Every structure is written in C-alpha cells, then in structure tokens.
Amino acid sequence: MNRDRAAISRISVLAFLLIIIAGSSVSALEFDHGFALRENALFMRWPEEIEPLYVYNGEQYFGISETRLRFWETVHAGTVSFEAALETRAGFNSSKLAAREMFSSDGSLLGSGKPLELWDMSAEHVSEDNDSLISRIDRLNARFSLGSFDFDVGRQPFSMGTSHFVGVLDIVAPFAPGDLDATYKPGVDAVRIRHGVGMTGEAELVYVAADDADESAYIGRYRTSLGMIDLELAGGRFRERYFGGAGWEGGRDPFGYWGEIAFFERLEEREQNRGGWSESAVSTVIGLDYYIKPNFIVGGAYMHQDFGVRDVDDLESIYFDAPFREGWSFLGASDYGLVTVSKELHPLIQADIAGIINLIDSSTLWQPKLTISTGDNTDVSVYGWVGMGEKNDSYTPLNTAKSEFGDMSDGGGFYMRVFF
C-alpha cells in the first residue's frame, strides 16, 4: 500500500510539473544560471583518553575534506518559473576508522540532518572507505500563480522557525548546530500553496513527500507581523507524529528577541519517555540579542527539550531514539545555554564565536570563526572548535560518557566559497 501511494505521489507531482511547463508561454523565455564552489577542510586530533584506539590504527591526527560544485539554472516563462540545480560532492577522510563512519565527510560536529525525500535523485560515482563522489539533483521545481494563490511544486528548500544558531521548529530538513556549510538548504519533494491574509499575513499548506508515504509531512502554516514582532504558527504531521508550534522574532533598540516552541506527539515504540508530559514532548528555545553597535552583537539563549536526557549516564542511549536517528534533533541533553558573539573587525573581516553549554553535565562546545571577504563573490572562513568537560579516565568499550562534549576531538579547518 505504501509503495502504491508513493508511486501515485511521484506520478502526480511529475504530471503537474509537465502540465505547468507545457502550458507556459515559450515565446518570452528568460534564463538565469550560475555556479558555486564550496570547499570545507578540517583537521582533528583523537583525545588522549582514547589512546588505545588511535594507537591501534596507527594514527593520532586525521583530516576530512569535502568539495561541492553546484550548477543552477532558472527559467522564467511569463508568470511561471522553473528551477533546477545539480550538486556534485567529493569527499575524503584520511582516518583509518572512516569505514566505521565515526565522522562524516561533511565534517558536521553534531551529526547531519536527514531531509524527507520521495525520489532518490542521486548517483554514486565513487564509494570507498576514504573517498566518495556523489551527484544529486537538489532543485527541480516550478513556481506559478493561479488567481490569488501561489504554488511551488517539486524539489525545493523548505524551512520553518527563526533560523538562528539552534532551533526546534525546523524539522523537515534542518541544519545541525554549528554546521559550516549552510549556504544551500537541502531540497525536499514538496507541494506548497500560499495565500495572502490581510495586510501582512500569509497562510500556507505544505505537503512534503517521503519514500514511505506514512513518513510524509502535512503542514499548515500562518505568518504575520504583530507590531514589532514577526510571528509564525505551524502544525501538522510528519514522520507519523503530530506536532504544533510557534516562532517569533522582533526587537526594540538595542535588543532583539526571538524564540521557538514546539509540541510533539510521543511515539512509545520509537523513543523512551525521559521526562516531561506523558502524551506530548515539548521543545523550546528563547533568545535575546544585545546590539552593542550595529556591527557588534552579543546573544544568549536557553533551550529545553523533553527528548533529551536528565542524567549524563543516559547519553549513550539517547542517540538510538527516533528524533536523533531520523535527523531532526541533535543535542542529547534536556537543557542548554547558548552564547553567540558577532563583531565586524573590518569591512572585509567578520569574527564570530558560538558556544553551547550543557546544563546537565556542565560540558561546553565552543566554535570560533573568522570570515574574510576575498572578492565580490568569494570568501574564506577559518574556524575551530573546542570541547570542554569531564572526560573518561580510559577508553574501553564498556565505558560510558561522563559528559556530552568532554571527549569530543578538538580541531579546526577552513571553509571557502566561490560564486560565479
């Protein structure tokens, strides 16, 4: 039954695209295209506490690199536009443990999001323990209007929430906290219908298809401005669970305030109830930014999630729960403090530092970054990360983590972007 529903969804979406493209005027086509090259290279050192692991493999340091070449094309035909993007990704991991997937080639420190996907539009050219070469169609969608309704159909980016360093409402295709390569949101196979409401409001219905139709997302969303606050309300169903939530962002000089809250249906067969309500799990983050100067911002936030552990001894098991396996939750504890500092040192140089403080075990993860503009369409970021907290005295398979960030490998790297 699921396969039949997925096949019907595929045929419906493809037919809809063909009808729109065939019905557009081809007499006045306008083309827009470009390339983007992104390079992320990072270097790590195994913690001294796990010396038996790296000595056994004959390595103490290792490096990871990923190169992404992206081509995109947009065609405008009257009131209709069609967008396509192809991205090829080459990855390399020097570690002898790469085959055990201890670190992914994209270098995400806290894992990678797993967006919902109906069609597998990727091709593996090379798939070795240390090397990979993969191409993926990341955009393939049509945009058009019918009366007062706007439609987006096909593979496209989709976000919810405030898009800050850490969020709880962006659940369809999220970025992990601290992900350096957040230039392009991964595309999902979706149908979106939008309609204006009043002077500042917009209502939207969204269907995001998954290969397993039961995992698909059905979302209703409403966005508006209330005085100095931008407000978003969203709710629906995804990955077989119901959810509802809100996001807000506003400010009054010299402060900016933002936040998100979401309620998720609990699925007993997929995750343990580690605290909070028995029927619903709540996740929230509340932040405040202080604009010392227009180019100097200090921010702080508090985050709580019922999915997280209350006892550090449970950290080893949390990542088997559905929110982490499915790639829409990344931090393992229930409570965190967040710190961000952003300062323009020079019109061409931007300095940032972000910190995550685990309030359960007092461990911290700090990520400083220096971004240098090297041209109109190029920039380079030099970054690092330092995990601090209680460490294991020795490495054995039976040991459990004493803190979330204490045993994390320290390291650094650079990230380069070129658009042409």
PDB file of N, CA, C and O in Angstrom, residues 249-316:
ATOM      1  N   GLU A 249      10.035  36.610  16.415  1.00  0.00           N
ATOM      2  CA  GLU A 249      11.268  37.397  16.341  1.00  0.00           C
ATOM      3  C   GLU A 249      10.903  38.866  16.245  1.00  0.00           C
ATOM      4  O   GLU A 249      10.004  39.250  15.502  1.00  0.00           O
ATOM      5  N   GLY A 250      11.581  39.681  17.002  1.00  0.00           N
ATOM      6  CA  GLY A 250      11.321  41.119  16.992  1.00  0.00           C
ATOM      7  C   GLY A 250      12.443  41.854  17.705  1.00  0.00           C
ATOM      8  O   GLY A 250      13.498  41.291  18.000  1.00  0.00           O
ATOM      9  N   GLY A 251      12.221  43.110  18.013  1.00  0.00           N
ATOM     10  CA  GLY A 251      13.254  43.871  18.692  1.00  0.00           C
ATOM     11  C   GLY A 251      12.833  45.280  19.040  1.00  0.00           C
ATOM     12  O   GLY A 251      11.882  45.822  18.470  1.00  0.00           O
ATOM     13  N   ARG A 252      13.535  45.817  19.989  1.00  0.00           N
ATOM     14  CA  ARG A 252      13.409  47.215  20.370  1.00  0.00           C
ATOM     15  C   ARG A 252      14.804  47.682  20.764  1.00  0.00           C
ATOM     16  O   ARG A 252      15.379  47.185  21.717  1.00  0.00           O
ATOM     17  N   ASP A 253      15.332  48.604  19.984  1.00  0.00           N
ATOM     18  CA  ASP A 253      16.720  49.041  20.135  1.00  0.00           C
ATOM     19  C   ASP A 253      17.069  49.298  21.613  1.00  0.00           C
ATOM     20  O   ASP A 253      16.333  49.978  22.306  1.00  0.00           O
ATOM     21  N   PRO A 254      18.176  48.687  22.101  1.00  0.00           N
ATOM     22  CA  PRO A 254      19.234  47.949  21.399  1.00  0.00           C
ATOM     23  C   PRO A 254      19.096  46.425  21.507  1.00  0.00           C
ATOM     24  O   PRO A 254      20.115  45.732  21.411  1.00  0.00           O
ATOM     25  N   PHE A 255      17.881  45.912  21.739  1.00  0.00           N
ATOM     26  CA  PHE A 255      17.722  44.482  21.955  1.00  0.00           C
ATOM     27  C   PHE A 255      16.926  43.838  20.814  1.00  0.00           C
ATOM     28  O   PHE A 255      16.052  44.459  20.213  1.00  0.00           O
ATOM     29  N   GLY A 256      17.251  42.601  20.549  1.00  0.00           N
ATOM     30  CA  GLY A 256      16.456  41.767  19.658  1.00  0.00           C
ATOM     31  C   GLY A 256      16.055  40.513  20.418  1.00  0.00           C
ATOM     32  O   GLY A 256      16.832  39.998  21.225  1.00  0.00           O
ATOM     33  N   TYR A 257      14.848  40.044  20.219  1.00  0.00           N
ATOM     34  CA  TYR A 257      14.383  38.860  20.931  1.00  0.00           C
ATOM     35  C   TYR A 257      13.755  37.889  19.941  1.00  0.00           C
ATOM     36  O   TYR A 257      13.185  38.271  18.929  1.00  0.00           O
ATOM     37  N   TRP A 258      13.888  36.618  20.235  1.00  0.00           N
ATOM     38  CA  TRP A 258      13.413  35.579  19.337  1.00  0.00           C
ATOM     39  C   TRP A 258      13.161  34.304  20.134  1.00  0.00           C
ATOM     40  O   TRP A 258      13.624  34.165  21.276  1.00  0.00           O
ATOM     41  N   GLY A 259      12.449  33.399  19.537  1.00  0.00           N
ATOM     42  CA  GLY A 259      12.208  32.135  20.218  1.00  0.00           C
ATOM     43  C   GLY A 259      11.361  31.197  19.381  1.00  0.00           C
ATOM     44  O   GLY A 259      10.753  31.587  18.381  1.00  0.00           O
ATOM     45  N   GLU A 260      11.334  29.949  19.807  1.00  0.00           N
ATOM     46  CA  GLU A 260      10.520  28.917  19.170  1.00  0.00           C
ATOM     47  C   GLU A 260      10.027  27.961  20.246  1.00  0.00           C
ATOM     48  O   GLU A 260      10.709  27.728  21.250  1.00  0.00           O
ATOM     49  N   ILE A 261       8.842  27.422  20.032  1.00  0.00           N
ATOM     50  CA  ILE A 261       8.317  26.375  20.903  1.00  0.00           C
ATOM     51  C   ILE A 261       7.557  25.382  20.044  1.00  0.00           C
ATOM     52  O   ILE A 261       6.875  25.768  19.091  1.00  0.00           O
ATOM     53  N   ALA A 262       7.708  24.098  20.345  1.00  0.00           N
ATOM     54  CA  ALA A 262       7.033  23.052  19.572  1.00  0.00           C
ATOM     55  C   ALA A 262       6.610  21.929  20.498  1.00  0.00           C
ATOM     56  O   ALA A 262       7.308  21.596  21.463  1.00  0.00           O
ATOM     57  N   PHE A 263       5.444  21.364  20.203  1.00  0.00           N
ATOM     58  CA  PHE A 263       4.921  20.213  20.931  1.00  0.00           C
ATOM     59  C   PHE A 263       4.846  19.035  19.966  1.00  0.00           C
ATOM     60  O   PHE A 263       4.302  19.155  18.865  1.00  0.00           O
ATOM     61  N   PHE A 264       5.382  17.892  20.381  1.00  0.00           N
ATOM     62  CA  PHE A 264       5.447  16.712  19.533  1.00  0.00           C
ATOM     63  C   PHE A 264       4.712  15.546  20.183  1.00  0.00           C
ATOM     64  O   PHE A 264       4.869  15.297  21.382  1.00  0.00           O
ATOM     65  N   GLU A 265       3.932  14.840  19.392  1.00  0.00           N
ATOM     66  CA  GLU A 265       3.319  13.606  19.874  1.00  0.00           C
ATOM     67  C   GLU A 265       4.417  12.601  20.208  1.00  0.00           C
ATOM     68  O   GLU A 265       5.398  12.454  19.481  1.00  0.00           O
ATOM     69  N   ARG A 266       4.250  11.927  21.318  1.00  0.00           N
ATOM     70  CA  ARG A 266       5.220  10.898  21.685  1.00  0.00           C
ATOM     71  C   ARG A 266       4.872   9.577  20.989  1.00  0.00           C
ATOM     72  O   ARG A 266       3.698   9.218  20.868  1.00  0.00           O
ATOM     73  N   LEU A 267       5.903   8.873  20.540  1.00  0.00           N
ATOM     74  CA  LEU A 267       5.738   7.554  19.934  1.00  0.00           C
ATOM     75  C   LEU A 267       6.506   6.554  20.792  1.00  0.00           C
ATOM     76  O   LEU A 267       7.736   6.455  20.704  1.00  0.00           O
ATOM     77  N   GLU A 268       5.794   5.830  21.645  1.00  0.00           N
ATOM     78  CA  GLU A 268       6.450   4.961  22.622  1.00  0.00           C
ATOM     79  C   GLU A 268       7.307   3.888  21.965  1.00  0.00           C
ATOM     80  O   GLU A 268       8.319   3.472  22.533  1.00  0.00           O
ATOM     81  N   GLU A 269       6.906   3.465  20.751  1.00  0.00           N
ATOM     82  CA  GLU A 269       7.662   2.396  20.104  1.00  0.00           C
ATOM     83  C   GLU A 269       8.959   2.915  19.480  1.00  0.00           C
ATOM     84  O   GLU A 269       9.797   2.108  19.057  1.00  0.00           O
ATOM     85  N   ARG A 270       9.143   4.244  19.436  1.00  0.00           N
ATOM     86  CA  ARG A 270      10.333   4.800  18.780  1.00  0.00           C
ATOM     87  C   ARG A 270      11.313   5.470  19.744  1.00  0.00           C
ATOM     88  O   ARG A 270      12.478   5.647  19.399  1.00  0.00           O
ATOM     89  N   GLU A 271      10.831   5.900  20.908  1.00  0.00           N
ATOM     90  CA  GLU A 271      11.736   6.588  21.832  1.00  0.00           C
ATOM     91  C   GLU A 271      11.262   6.396  23.269  1.00  0.00           C
ATOM     92  O   GLU A 271      10.082   6.144  23.516  1.00  0.00           O
ATOM     93  N   GLN A 272      12.211   6.541  24.190  1.00  0.00           N
ATOM     94  CA  GLN A 272      11.878   6.478  25.606  1.00  0.00           C
ATOM     95  C   GLN A 272      11.311   7.820  26.065  1.00  0.00           C
ATOM     96  O   GLN A 272      11.651   8.872  25.522  1.00  0.00           O
ATOM     97  N   ASN A 273      10.463   7.763  27.060  1.00  0.00           N
ATOM     98  CA  ASN A 273       9.979   8.983  27.712  1.00  0.00           C
ATOM     99  C   ASN A 273      10.971   9.326  28.815  1.00  0.00           C
ATOM    100  O   ASN A 273      11.010   8.677  29.853  1.00  0.00           O
ATOM    101  N   ARG A 274      11.771  10.342  28.589  1.00  0.00           N
ATOM    102  CA  ARG A 274      12.847  10.682  29.512  1.00  0.00           C
ATOM    103  C   ARG A 274      12.488  11.846  30.433  1.00  0.00           C
ATOM    104  O   ARG A 274      13.332  12.320  31.194  1.00  0.00           O
ATOM    105  N   GLY A 275      11.234  12.316  30.344  1.00  0.00           N
ATOM    106  CA  GLY A 275      10.799  13.401  31.212  1.00  0.00           C
ATOM    107  C   GLY A 275       9.753  14.252  30.528  1.00  0.00           C
ATOM    108  O   GLY A 275       9.559  14.178  29.317  1.00  0.00           O
ATOM    109  N   GLY A 276       9.032  15.053  31.315  1.00  0.00           N
ATOM    110  CA  GLY A 276       8.005  15.904  30.746  1.00  0.00           C
ATOM    111  C   GLY A 276       6.660  15.204  30.696  1.00  0.00           C
ATOM    112  O   GLY A 276       6.415  14.222  31.398  1.00  0.00           O
ATOM    113  N   TRP A 277       5.756  15.693  29.843  1.00  0.00           N
ATOM    114  CA  TRP A 277       4.419  15.132  29.739  1.00  0.00           C
ATOM    115  C   TRP A 277       4.463  13.711  29.176  1.00  0.00           C
ATOM    116  O   TRP A 277       5.364  13.360  28.418  1.00  0.00           O
ATOM    117  N   SER A 278       3.432  12.936  29.512  1.00  0.00           N
ATOM    118  CA  SER A 278       3.381  11.563  29.045  1.00  0.00           C
ATOM    119  C   SER A 278       2.914  11.456  27.602  1.00  0.00           C
ATOM    120  O   SER A 278       3.307  10.542  26.880  1.00  0.00           O
ATOM    121  N   GLU A 279       2.060  12.380  27.146  1.00  0.00           N
ATOM    122  CA  GLU A 279       1.490  12.305  25.802  1.00  0.00           C
ATOM    123  C   GLU A 279       2.194  13.212  24.797  1.00  0.00           C
ATOM    124  O   GLU A 279       2.097  13.001  23.588  1.00  0.00           O
ATOM    125  N   SER A 280       2.868  14.236  25.279  1.00  0.00           N
ATOM    126  CA  SER A 280       3.476  15.218  24.376  1.00  0.00           C
ATOM    127  C   SER A 280       4.832  15.642  24.899  1.00  0.00           C
ATOM    128  O   SER A 280       5.016  15.815  26.112  1.00  0.00           O
ATOM    129  N   ALA A 281       5.778  15.774  23.977  1.00  0.00           N
ATOM    130  CA  ALA A 281       7.116  16.262  24.321  1.00  0.00           C
ATOM    131  C   ALA A 281       7.245  17.709  23.855  1.00  0.00           C
ATOM    132  O   ALA A 281       6.890  18.032  22.712  1.00  0.00           O
ATOM    133  N   VAL A 282       7.741  18.584  24.705  1.00  0.00           N
ATOM    134  CA  VAL A 282       7.878  19.994  24.354  1.00  0.00           C
ATOM    135  C   VAL A 282       9.356  20.323  24.161  1.00  0.00           C
ATOM    136  O   VAL A 282      10.221  19.845  24.892  1.00  0.00           O
ATOM    137  N   SER A 283       9.635  21.130  23.138  1.00  0.00           N
ATOM    138  CA  SER A 283      10.977  21.668  22.906  1.00  0.00           C
ATOM    139  C   SER A 283      10.840  23.171  22.725  1.00  0.00           C
ATOM    140  O   SER A 283       9.920  23.630  22.040  1.00  0.00           O
ATOM    141  N   THR A 284      11.738  23.938  23.338  1.00  0.00           N
ATOM    142  CA  THR A 284      11.655  25.382  23.212  1.00  0.00           C
ATOM    143  C   THR A 284      13.041  26.002  23.303  1.00  0.00           C
ATOM    144  O   THR A 284      13.948  25.442  23.926  1.00  0.00           O
ATOM    145  N   VAL A 285      13.216  27.134  22.656  1.00  0.00           N
ATOM    146  CA  VAL A 285      14.430  27.922  22.780  1.00  0.00           C
ATOM    147  C   VAL A 285      14.014  29.385  22.808  1.00  0.00           C
ATOM    148  O   VAL A 285      13.159  29.817  22.023  1.00  0.00           O
ATOM    149  N   ILE A 286      14.582  30.156  23.732  1.00  0.00           N
ATOM    150  CA  ILE A 286      14.245  31.565  23.914  1.00  0.00           C
ATOM    151  C   ILE A 286      15.539  32.350  23.933  1.00  0.00           C
ATOM    152  O   ILE A 286      16.439  32.057  24.737  1.00  0.00           O
ATOM    153  N   GLY A 287      15.663  33.334  23.032  1.00  0.00           N
ATOM    154  CA  GLY A 287      16.917  34.053  22.888  1.00  0.00           C
ATOM    155  C   GLY A 287      16.772  35.554  22.987  1.00  0.00           C
ATOM    156  O   GLY A 287      15.710  36.123  22.711  1.00  0.00           O
ATOM    157  N   LEU A 288      17.880  36.214  23.364  1.00  0.00           N
ATOM    158  CA  LEU A 288      17.948  37.669  23.457  1.00  0.00           C
ATOM    159  C   LEU A 288      19.287  38.130  22.896  1.00  0.00           C
ATOM    160  O   LEU A 288      20.333  37.603  23.280  1.00  0.00           O
ATOM    161  N   ASP A 289      19.259  39.093  21.983  1.00  0.00           N
ATOM    162  CA  ASP A 289      20.471  39.665  21.401  1.00  0.00           C
ATOM    163  C   ASP A 289      20.622  41.117  21.850  1.00  0.00           C
ATOM    164  O   ASP A 289      19.637  41.859  21.924  1.00  0.00           O
ATOM    165  N   TYR A 290      21.851  41.510  22.125  1.00  0.00           N
ATOM    166  CA  TYR A 290      22.150  42.889  22.535  1.00  0.00           C
ATOM    167  C   TYR A 290      23.059  43.509  21.485  1.00  0.00           C
ATOM    168  O   TYR A 290      24.175  43.055  21.269  1.00  0.00           O
ATOM    169  N   TYR A 291      22.554  44.558  20.819  1.00  0.00           N
ATOM    170  CA  TYR A 291      23.307  45.237  19.767  1.00  0.00           C
ATOM    171  C   TYR A 291      24.140  46.343  20.414  1.00  0.00           C
ATOM    172  O   TYR A 291      23.691  47.482  20.561  1.00  0.00           O
ATOM    173  N   ILE A 292      25.374  45.998  20.803  1.00  0.00           N
ATOM    174  CA  ILE A 292      26.267  46.992  21.392  1.00  0.00           C
ATOM    175  C   ILE A 292      26.539  48.096  20.378  1.00  0.00           C
ATOM    176  O   ILE A 292      26.523  49.281  20.690  1.00  0.00           O
ATOM    177  N   LYS A 293      26.772  47.686  19.142  1.00  0.00           N
ATOM    178  CA  LYS A 293      26.869  48.562  17.978  1.00  0.00           C
ATOM    179  C   LYS A 293      26.194  47.815  16.833  1.00  0.00           C
ATOM    180  O   LYS A 293      25.952  46.606  16.937  1.00  0.00           O
ATOM    181  N   PRO A 294      25.875  48.490  15.723  1.00  0.00           N
ATOM    182  CA  PRO A 294      25.256  47.772  14.611  1.00  0.00           C
ATOM    183  C   PRO A 294      26.075  46.583  14.126  1.00  0.00           C
ATOM    184  O   PRO A 294      25.520  45.598  13.629  1.00  0.00           O
ATOM    185  N   ASN A 295      27.403  46.675  14.286  1.00  0.00           N
ATOM    186  CA  ASN A 295      28.262  45.589  13.822  1.00  0.00           C
ATOM    187  C   ASN A 295      28.891  44.797  14.964  1.00  0.00           C
ATOM    188  O   ASN A 295      29.891  44.118  14.786  1.00  0.00           O
ATOM    189  N   PHE A 296      28.290  44.891  16.169  1.00  0.00           N
ATOM    190  CA  PHE A 296      28.803  44.173  17.335  1.00  0.00           C
ATOM    191  C   PHE A 296      27.595  43.673  18.138  1.00  0.00           C
ATOM    192  O   PHE A 296      26.893  44.454  18.775  1.00  0.00           O
ATOM    193  N   ILE A 297      27.359  42.334  18.084  1.00  0.00           N
ATOM    194  CA  ILE A 297      26.158  41.748  18.677  1.00  0.00           C
ATOM    195  C   ILE A 297      26.563  40.635  19.632  1.00  0.00           C
ATOM    196  O   ILE A 297      27.372  39.763  19.295  1.00  0.00           O
ATOM    197  N   VAL A 298      25.987  40.661  20.830  1.00  0.00           N
ATOM    198  CA  VAL A 298      26.181  39.598  21.813  1.00  0.00           C
ATOM    199  C   VAL A 298      24.816  38.976  22.090  1.00  0.00           C
ATOM    200  O   VAL A 298      23.842  39.695  22.337  1.00  0.00           O
ATOM    201  N   GLY A 299      24.738  37.648  22.025  1.00  0.00           N
ATOM    202  CA  GLY A 299      23.462  36.978  22.205  1.00  0.00           C
ATOM    203  C   GLY A 299      23.533  35.838  23.197  1.00  0.00           C
ATOM    204  O   GLY A 299      24.602  35.255  23.435  1.00  0.00           O
ATOM    205  N   GLY A 300      22.403  35.532  23.781  1.00  0.00           N
ATOM    206  CA  GLY A 300      22.299  34.397  24.690  1.00  0.00           C
ATOM    207  C   GLY A 300      20.933  33.757  24.545  1.00  0.00           C
ATOM    208  O   GLY A 300      19.968  34.398  24.121  1.00  0.00           O
ATOM    209  N   ALA A 301      20.831  32.480  24.877  1.00  0.00           N
ATOM    210  CA  ALA A 301      19.557  31.780  24.754  1.00  0.00           C
ATOM    211  C   ALA A 301      19.528  30.615  25.729  1.00  0.00           C
ATOM    212  O   ALA A 301      20.570  30.114  26.185  1.00  0.00           O
ATOM    213  N   TYR A 302      18.309  30.192  26.033  1.00  0.00           N
ATOM    214  CA  TYR A 302      18.083  28.996  26.844  1.00  0.00           C
ATOM    215  C   TYR A 302      17.269  28.017  26.016  1.00  0.00           C
ATOM    216  O   TYR A 302      16.298  28.396  25.350  1.00  0.00           O
ATOM    217  N   MET A 303      17.647  26.743  26.058  1.00  0.00           N
ATOM    218  CA  MET A 303      16.959  25.713  25.293  1.00  0.00           C
ATOM    219  C   MET A 303      16.563  24.563  26.209  1.00  0.00           C
ATOM    220  O   MET A 303      17.349  24.134  27.063  1.00  0.00           O
ATOM    221  N   HIS A 304      15.333  24.075  26.024  1.00  0.00           N
ATOM    222  CA  HIS A 304      14.873  22.886  26.739  1.00  0.00           C
ATOM    223  C   HIS A 304      14.226  21.941  25.735  1.00  0.00           C
ATOM    224  O   HIS A 304      13.498  22.368  24.842  1.00  0.00           O
ATOM    225  N   GLN A 305      14.472  20.644  25.909  1.00  0.00           N
ATOM    226  CA  GLN A 305      13.826  19.636  25.055  1.00  0.00           C
ATOM    227  C   GLN A 305      13.520  18.396  25.896  1.00  0.00           C
ATOM    228  O   GLN A 305      14.400  17.840  26.544  1.00  0.00           O
ATOM    229  N   ASP A 306      12.235  17.985  25.873  1.00  0.00           N
ATOM    230  CA  ASP A 306      11.848  16.794  26.636  1.00  0.00           C
ATOM    231  C   ASP A 306      12.493  15.531  26.096  1.00  0.00           C
ATOM    232  O   ASP A 306      12.607  14.531  26.823  1.00  0.00           O
ATOM    233  N   PHE A 307      12.893  15.543  24.819  1.00  0.00           N
ATOM    234  CA  PHE A 307      13.531  14.361  24.243  1.00  0.00           C
ATOM    235  C   PHE A 307      14.912  14.098  24.846  1.00  0.00           C
ATOM    236  O   PHE A 307      15.435  12.990  24.740  1.00  0.00           O
ATOM    237  N   GLY A 308      15.537  15.103  25.444  1.00  0.00           N
ATOM    238  CA  GLY A 308      16.891  14.963  25.958  1.00  0.00           C
ATOM    239  C   GLY A 308      16.956  14.276  27.312  1.00  0.00           C
ATOM    240  O   GLY A 308      15.956  14.134  28.028  1.00  0.00           O
ATOM    241  N   VAL A 309      18.161  13.856  27.684  1.00  0.00           N
ATOM    242  CA  VAL A 309      18.364  13.127  28.947  1.00  0.00           C
ATOM    243  C   VAL A 309      18.501  14.105  30.110  1.00  0.00           C
ATOM    244  O   VAL A 309      18.947  15.244  29.944  1.00  0.00           O
ATOM    245  N   ARG A 310      18.114  13.637  31.290  1.00  0.00           N
ATOM    246  CA  ARG A 310      18.300  14.383  32.535  1.00  0.00           C
ATOM    247  C   ARG A 310      19.493  13.877  33.329  1.00  0.00           C
ATOM    248  O   ARG A 310      19.921  14.512  34.289  1.00  0.00           O
ATOM    249  N   ASP A 311      20.028  12.738  32.938  1.00  0.00           N
ATOM    250  CA  ASP A 311      21.150  12.115  33.639  1.00  0.00           C
ATOM    251  C   ASP A 311      22.224  11.786  32.618  1.00  0.00           C
ATOM    252  O   ASP A 311      21.951  11.158  31.589  1.00  0.00           O
ATOM    253  N   VAL A 312      23.452  12.210  32.881  1.00  0.00           N
ATOM    254  CA  VAL A 312      24.538  12.009  31.934  1.00  0.00           C
ATOM    255  C   VAL A 312      24.764  10.529  31.633  1.00  0.00           C
ATOM    256  O   VAL A 312      25.243  10.165  30.548  1.00  0.00           O
ATOM    257  N   ASP A 313      24.397   9.638  32.552  1.00  0.00           N
ATOM    258  CA  ASP A 313      24.592   8.206  32.320  1.00  0.00           C
ATOM    259  C   ASP A 313      23.728   7.687  31.179  1.00  0.00           C
ATOM    260  O   ASP A 313      23.971   6.593  30.650  1.00  0.00           O
ATOM    261  N   ASP A 314      22.692   8.464  30.785  1.00  0.00           N
ATOM    262  CA  ASP A 314      21.798   8.025  29.707  1.00  0.00           C
ATOM    263  C   ASP A 314      22.233   8.532  28.335  1.00  0.00           C
ATOM    264  O   ASP A 314      21.573   8.236  27.342  1.00  0.00           O
ATOM    265  N   LEU A 315      23.330   9.282  28.270  1.00  0.00           N
ATOM    266  CA  LEU A 315      23.744   9.869  26.997  1.00  0.00           C
ATOM    267  C   LEU A 315      24.012   8.826  25.925  1.00  0.00           C
ATOM    268  O   LEU A 315      23.740   9.047  24.748  1.00  0.00           O
ATOM    269  N   GLU A 316      24.562   7.682  26.326  1.00  0.00           N
ATOM    270  CA  GLU A 316      24.922   6.672  25.341  1.00  0.00           C
ATOM    271  C   GLU A 316      23.706   6.143  24.588  1.00  0.00           C
ATOM    272  O   GLU A 316      23.791   5.751  23.429  1.00  0.00           O
TER     273      GLU A 316
END
